[in-house]
Amino acid sequence: MPKKKGSATALPLEREEIVKDYHLAFRSRQASLIGRREVLSGKAKFGIFGDGKEVANIAIARAFRKGDWRSGYYRDQTWMDMLGVMSLRQMFAQLYAHADLAAEPNTGGRGMNAHFASRYLNADGTWKSQVEMYNTSSDVSPTGTQMPRAVGLAYASVLYRHLKSLPVNGFSKGGDEITWATVGNASTAEGMFWESVNAIGVLQAPAIITVYDDGYGISVPNQFQMVKENIFAILQGFQRDDCLEEDCERGFDLQQVRGWDYAALLETYQHAASLARQHHIPSLVHVIELTQPQGHSTSGSHERYKPAERLKWEEEFDCVRRMRTWLIEQGISTDEELSKAEQEDRRTVEGWRKAAWDAYLAPILEERDQLVDILAEIVAAAPQPPELAEIQQRLLDLQAPFRRDLHSAAHEALRGLRNTDHPAKQVLVQWKVQQDEASLARYGSDLYSNSALGVEEVKPVYSPGSPTLMGFEIVNAAFDSILSRDPRVIAFGEDVGKLGDVNQGFKGMQEKYGEWRVTDTGIREATILGQAIGMAMRGLRPICEIQYLDYLLYAIQVMSDDLATLRWRTAGGQAAPVIVRTRGHRLEGIWHSGSLMAGIIHLVRGMHVLVPRDMTRAAAFYNTLLKSDEPAILVEVLNGYRVKERLPDNIGEITIPLGVPEVIREGSDVTIVTYGACCRIALEAAKTLAEVGVEVEVVDVQTLLPFDVRGRIGASLKKTNRILFLDEDVPGGTSAYMMQEVLEKQGGYAWLDSPPRTLPGKPHRPAYGSDGDYWSKPNPETVFDAVYDMMHEADPAAFPKISSG
Ligand SMILES: Cc1ncc(C[n+]2csc(CCOP(=O)(O)OP(=O)(O)O)c2C)c(N)n1
């Protein structure tokens, strides 16, 4: 069993550097103390700080190099300050939610406090050289979600080291970069912690995982978190062989070290870094005997759940205090010297706090003054409702107004002025519109980059010699073209490598392009997604496969919380152009033919969701996505792999713009709006409807996100005046979403001559077998009935009832 590291006496640091480290830790602690005070006094909403972890943070920061990556959580405050990713002044700006990138460059005021992110995109969306930066992938609050992403960040180094064809472009220096992950002891109880540790071990990816162990997860002690109350003990099976060759037993270098022992921490992390950098051996460092001087966060006090002896121990083993004692014991500094500098530290931190607060408040006060002046002008201009003066005074009395206070006041004033028409009132109206627009952008920009929307259509070209192939052979040809033209594309997933995926879309690709390009993975959907995110952050173009749509649920949390929000939550500072490939619909059985589309589209805003009805269209969408820098899910239609299609001569160039539906059958009586596998059913029903004199127009939506950006469906409705929304999702799911898009957003209600209808699947999951499928999902007969009913209602004489009911 590896030994716990003890204090080392000989340090590779000068005296001044050690003292500097101590003051960094001390100032960070001051910032935590002041930060908590700011929350308790009402200046900020919530605070969570890095107190108790300062010394471990410093040791990590000392081993962290430019080009390295962090995938961590909120306890990394001191480390982030030390590397300049988030200075303590910026930390206060984030605490106050200062929505200005100049003051808070990590999240632009969108993230909760202690959510770190380096900006690796320039303002114009181009990528900076990452080897010149201390890279921090953007934090999320769900505990453990930083772990899957760490898999991909670390694995990118493996690819950059082994795959000589990869363009480096400032993303790597020979794969020497380490990914540093941090996670709390309690969060190791999460499934994705284990999935990630296993994946990193299997991939032999250069990650150093730190588990900060302060014994608790908020109020719940380790007794309830993990077996043996000790993550280190149960990780022993991950221990590597003591050898440095590539074919040694795959595993981790495991280390345990005390969180107050500066010298041992430095040594531990230097050792782990050299193993990872030189040999790509991952490490897990269990940092024990850590404390939470102010409790978990500002939400409550730890005196409520920690026993008195634990609180006493925490005081005694406080890492900053211990480091101070050690400095004196080692003769590196004196009590007097340190005390003097600490006084200065306190003043410095307080200065940063004040500067951050003043900078946050100044523009809001300026806007308040503008509003007060506008109101004063209205009051002066004409006899007005008396409440205006009152509103003015209320605004002036606010010491630290929020913008929302100003807007509520402006709204109230305009309500009072509703019967007045005066030029001065127009100034108020205009002010409010402008300010609203600015704040909507302040909090809503960068959900998408819109680069995919700009891709123009390239139509397929066919010649007499164009072969007719099975659907799977069409995507296969597309992937062949993609892999040959773009060395950054890496495809991976369950059965993707040797087998070429369960439907043979990647058949022969591993043989042709090698194991690094087309790769099998374990059954680990959350980390397949995380792997893709991390790789995409480092300049690669991953196509990650989730074997069936139904299993996307295992990855949806990572997609929803991490990938989909990434660009938005960093206010355009980070992006991960991941392509998630999956297949769904129309196989049979509960877990092989479900349609979770509404769940997906509502959870992944920030991604595109594409549902091509055939494989040529799937190929075109892959090409479109690779021309953009946005993440997307592409659902291939399961029963399309065995349907024949002609192979376009230009399979590698065809593109379809996003958000443009296609009319796949023209008609004049009813518009059927549908997508994916349901297109075929709608077309079948359209044929039988034509036999009874009903001409249906069938529109394939093609992409659910974005949805019909040019209003083509509205134009169809304008012609037919009747509409049916058809899909395989549950009632009130995607059919309701499409209805809202067309009737509300496109104003389609104005063209309706009959009530709009939806025809979704049943609320239960699809039953197995042909009959189970028939009575679980829409079929040509139910589509016929839904459309015919509309016609009957409109003209009972021409369309008499066919069946009773
Ligand atoms: C998925 C998820 N569940 C619950 C929470 C609420 N929560 C926030 S922090 C926390 C405790 C985490 O403890 P630990 O991992 O030990 O980290 P520490 O805060 O102690 O450093 C909990 C339960 C969350 N943020 N995410």
Short mmCIF file of N, CA and C in Angstrom, two decimals, residues 210-267:
data_model
loop_
_atom_site.label_atom_id
_atom_site.label_comp_id
_atom_site.label_asym_id
_atom_site.label_seq_id
_atom_site.Cartn_x
_atom_site.Cartn_y
_atom_site.Cartn_z
N THR A 210 -7.70 14.77 -7.80
CA THR A 210 -7.56 15.05 -6.37
C THR A 210 -8.92 14.88 -5.70
N VAL A 211 -8.95 14.08 -4.65
CA VAL A 211 -10.16 14.02 -3.83
C VAL A 211 -9.87 14.81 -2.57
N TYR A 212 -10.55 15.96 -2.43
CA TYR A 212 -10.40 16.75 -1.20
C TYR A 212 -11.30 16.11 -0.16
N ASP A 213 -10.71 15.58 0.89
CA ASP A 213 -11.53 14.88 1.89
C ASP A 213 -11.59 15.69 3.18
N ASP A 214 -12.72 16.35 3.38
CA ASP A 214 -12.95 17.06 4.65
C ASP A 214 -14.00 16.32 5.48
N GLY A 215 -14.22 15.06 5.12
CA GLY A 215 -15.04 14.20 5.98
C GLY A 215 -16.54 14.32 5.81
N TYR A 216 -16.98 15.36 5.12
CA TYR A 216 -18.42 15.61 5.03
C TYR A 216 -18.84 15.96 3.60
N GLY A 217 -20.14 15.75 3.33
CA GLY A 217 -20.78 16.31 2.15
C GLY A 217 -21.94 17.13 2.68
N ILE A 218 -21.77 18.41 2.76
CA ILE A 218 -22.59 19.32 3.59
C ILE A 218 -22.63 18.71 4.99
N SER A 219 -23.77 18.15 5.42
CA SER A 219 -23.83 17.68 6.81
C SER A 219 -23.60 16.18 6.94
N VAL A 220 -23.48 15.49 5.80
CA VAL A 220 -23.47 14.02 5.85
C VAL A 220 -22.04 13.49 5.88
N PRO A 221 -21.67 12.78 6.94
CA PRO A 221 -20.28 12.31 7.07
C PRO A 221 -19.99 11.12 6.15
N ASN A 222 -18.71 10.80 6.03
CA ASN A 222 -18.26 9.73 5.14
C ASN A 222 -18.91 8.38 5.43
N GLN A 223 -19.32 8.17 6.65
CA GLN A 223 -19.99 6.93 7.02
C GLN A 223 -21.14 6.62 6.05
N PHE A 224 -21.82 7.68 5.59
CA PHE A 224 -22.95 7.48 4.68
C PHE A 224 -22.56 7.63 3.21
N GLN A 225 -21.30 7.93 2.95
CA GLN A 225 -20.89 8.22 1.58
C GLN A 225 -20.25 7.02 0.89
N MET A 226 -19.34 6.37 1.58
CA MET A 226 -18.59 5.31 0.89
C MET A 226 -18.26 4.17 1.85
N VAL A 227 -18.05 3.00 1.23
CA VAL A 227 -17.69 1.81 1.98
C VAL A 227 -16.40 2.09 2.77
N LYS A 228 -16.35 1.60 3.97
CA LYS A 228 -15.18 1.74 4.85
C LYS A 228 -14.91 3.20 5.22
N GLU A 229 -15.82 4.09 4.84
CA GLU A 229 -15.66 5.53 5.13
C GLU A 229 -14.36 6.07 4.58
N ASN A 230 -13.83 5.41 3.56
CA ASN A 230 -12.48 5.78 3.12
C ASN A 230 -12.31 5.49 1.63
N ILE A 231 -12.33 6.53 0.86
CA ILE A 231 -12.24 6.37 -0.60
C ILE A 231 -10.89 5.76 -1.01
N PHE A 232 -9.86 6.09 -0.27
CA PHE A 232 -8.53 5.57 -0.61
C PHE A 232 -8.47 4.05 -0.45
N ALA A 233 -9.08 3.57 0.62
CA ALA A 233 -9.06 2.13 0.87
C ALA A 233 -9.79 1.40 -0.25
N ILE A 234 -10.91 1.93 -0.68
CA ILE A 234 -11.68 1.16 -1.67
C ILE A 234 -11.15 1.36 -3.09
N LEU A 235 -10.27 2.32 -3.28
CA LEU A 235 -9.69 2.50 -4.62
C LEU A 235 -8.47 1.60 -4.87
N GLN A 236 -8.10 0.83 -3.88
CA GLN A 236 -6.83 0.09 -3.99
C GLN A 236 -6.76 -0.82 -5.22
N GLY A 237 -7.90 -1.31 -5.64
CA GLY A 237 -7.90 -2.16 -6.84
C GLY A 237 -7.45 -1.44 -8.10
N PHE A 238 -7.44 -0.11 -8.05
CA PHE A 238 -7.02 0.68 -9.21
C PHE A 238 -5.50 0.90 -9.25
N GLN A 239 -4.82 0.43 -8.20
CA GLN A 239 -3.36 0.66 -8.10
C GLN A 239 -2.62 0.04 -9.28
N ARG A 240 -1.72 0.79 -9.86
CA ARG A 240 -0.96 0.30 -11.01
C ARG A 240 0.19 -0.60 -10.55
N ASP A 241 0.76 -1.29 -11.53
CA ASP A 241 2.00 -2.00 -11.28
C ASP A 241 3.11 -0.99 -11.11
N ASP A 242 4.15 -1.37 -10.38
CA ASP A 242 5.25 -0.45 -10.18
C ASP A 242 6.22 -0.54 -11.36
N CYS A 243 5.78 -0.11 -12.50
CA CYS A 243 6.65 -0.17 -13.68
C CYS A 243 6.22 0.93 -14.65
N LEU A 244 7.14 1.36 -15.50
CA LEU A 244 6.84 2.54 -16.32
C LEU A 244 6.58 2.20 -17.78
N GLU A 245 6.68 0.94 -18.14
CA GLU A 245 6.47 0.58 -19.55
C GLU A 245 4.99 0.72 -19.91
N GLU A 246 4.76 0.84 -21.21
CA GLU A 246 3.37 1.02 -21.65
C GLU A 246 2.52 -0.22 -21.44
N ASP A 247 3.15 -1.39 -21.43
CA ASP A 247 2.35 -2.59 -21.30
C ASP A 247 2.22 -3.08 -19.85
N CYS A 248 2.55 -2.21 -18.88
CA CYS A 248 2.36 -2.58 -17.48
C CYS A 248 0.87 -2.64 -17.18
N GLU A 249 0.57 -3.17 -16.02
CA GLU A 249 -0.83 -3.21 -15.58
C GLU A 249 -1.41 -1.80 -15.61
N ARG A 250 -2.51 -1.65 -16.33
CA ARG A 250 -3.11 -0.31 -16.40
C ARG A 250 -3.71 0.03 -15.05
N GLY A 251 -3.54 1.24 -14.66
CA GLY A 251 -4.10 1.62 -13.37
C GLY A 251 -3.61 2.99 -12.97
N PHE A 252 -3.79 3.29 -11.70
CA PHE A 252 -3.47 4.63 -11.18
C PHE A 252 -2.30 4.56 -10.21
N ASP A 253 -1.58 5.66 -10.15
CA ASP A 253 -0.67 5.86 -9.04
C ASP A 253 -1.52 6.47 -7.92
N LEU A 254 -1.61 5.79 -6.81
CA LEU A 254 -2.47 6.27 -5.71
C LEU A 254 -1.61 6.88 -4.61
N GLN A 255 -1.99 8.04 -4.17
CA GLN A 255 -1.25 8.72 -3.11
C GLN A 255 -2.21 9.28 -2.07
N GLN A 256 -1.77 9.28 -0.84
CA GLN A 256 -2.56 9.92 0.20
C GLN A 256 -1.67 10.94 0.90
N VAL A 257 -2.21 12.10 1.16
CA VAL A 257 -1.37 13.16 1.74
C VAL A 257 -2.24 14.07 2.61
N ARG A 258 -1.63 14.62 3.64
CA ARG A 258 -2.40 15.48 4.55
C ARG A 258 -2.53 16.89 3.97
N GLY A 259 -3.73 17.42 4.09
CA GLY A 259 -4.04 18.69 3.43
C GLY A 259 -3.44 19.92 4.08
N TRP A 260 -2.78 19.73 5.22
CA TRP A 260 -2.15 20.88 5.89
C TRP A 260 -0.63 20.81 5.78
N ASP A 261 -0.16 19.76 5.09
CA ASP A 261 1.29 19.51 5.06
C ASP A 261 1.87 20.04 3.74
N TYR A 262 2.23 21.30 3.76
CA TYR A 262 2.69 22.00 2.55
C TYR A 262 3.80 21.24 1.83
N ALA A 263 4.82 20.83 2.57
CA ALA A 263 5.99 20.20 1.94
C ALA A 263 5.60 18.87 1.30
N ALA A 264 4.80 18.09 2.02
CA ALA A 264 4.39 16.78 1.49
C ALA A 264 3.48 16.96 0.27
N LEU A 265 2.65 17.96 0.32
CA LEU A 265 1.75 18.22 -0.81
C LEU A 265 2.55 18.57 -2.06
N LEU A 266 3.54 19.44 -1.87
CA LEU A 266 4.38 19.82 -3.02
C LEU A 266 5.03 18.60 -3.63
N GLU A 267 5.57 17.75 -2.77
CA GLU A 267 6.29 16.57 -3.24
C GLU A 267 5.33 15.62 -3.96
#
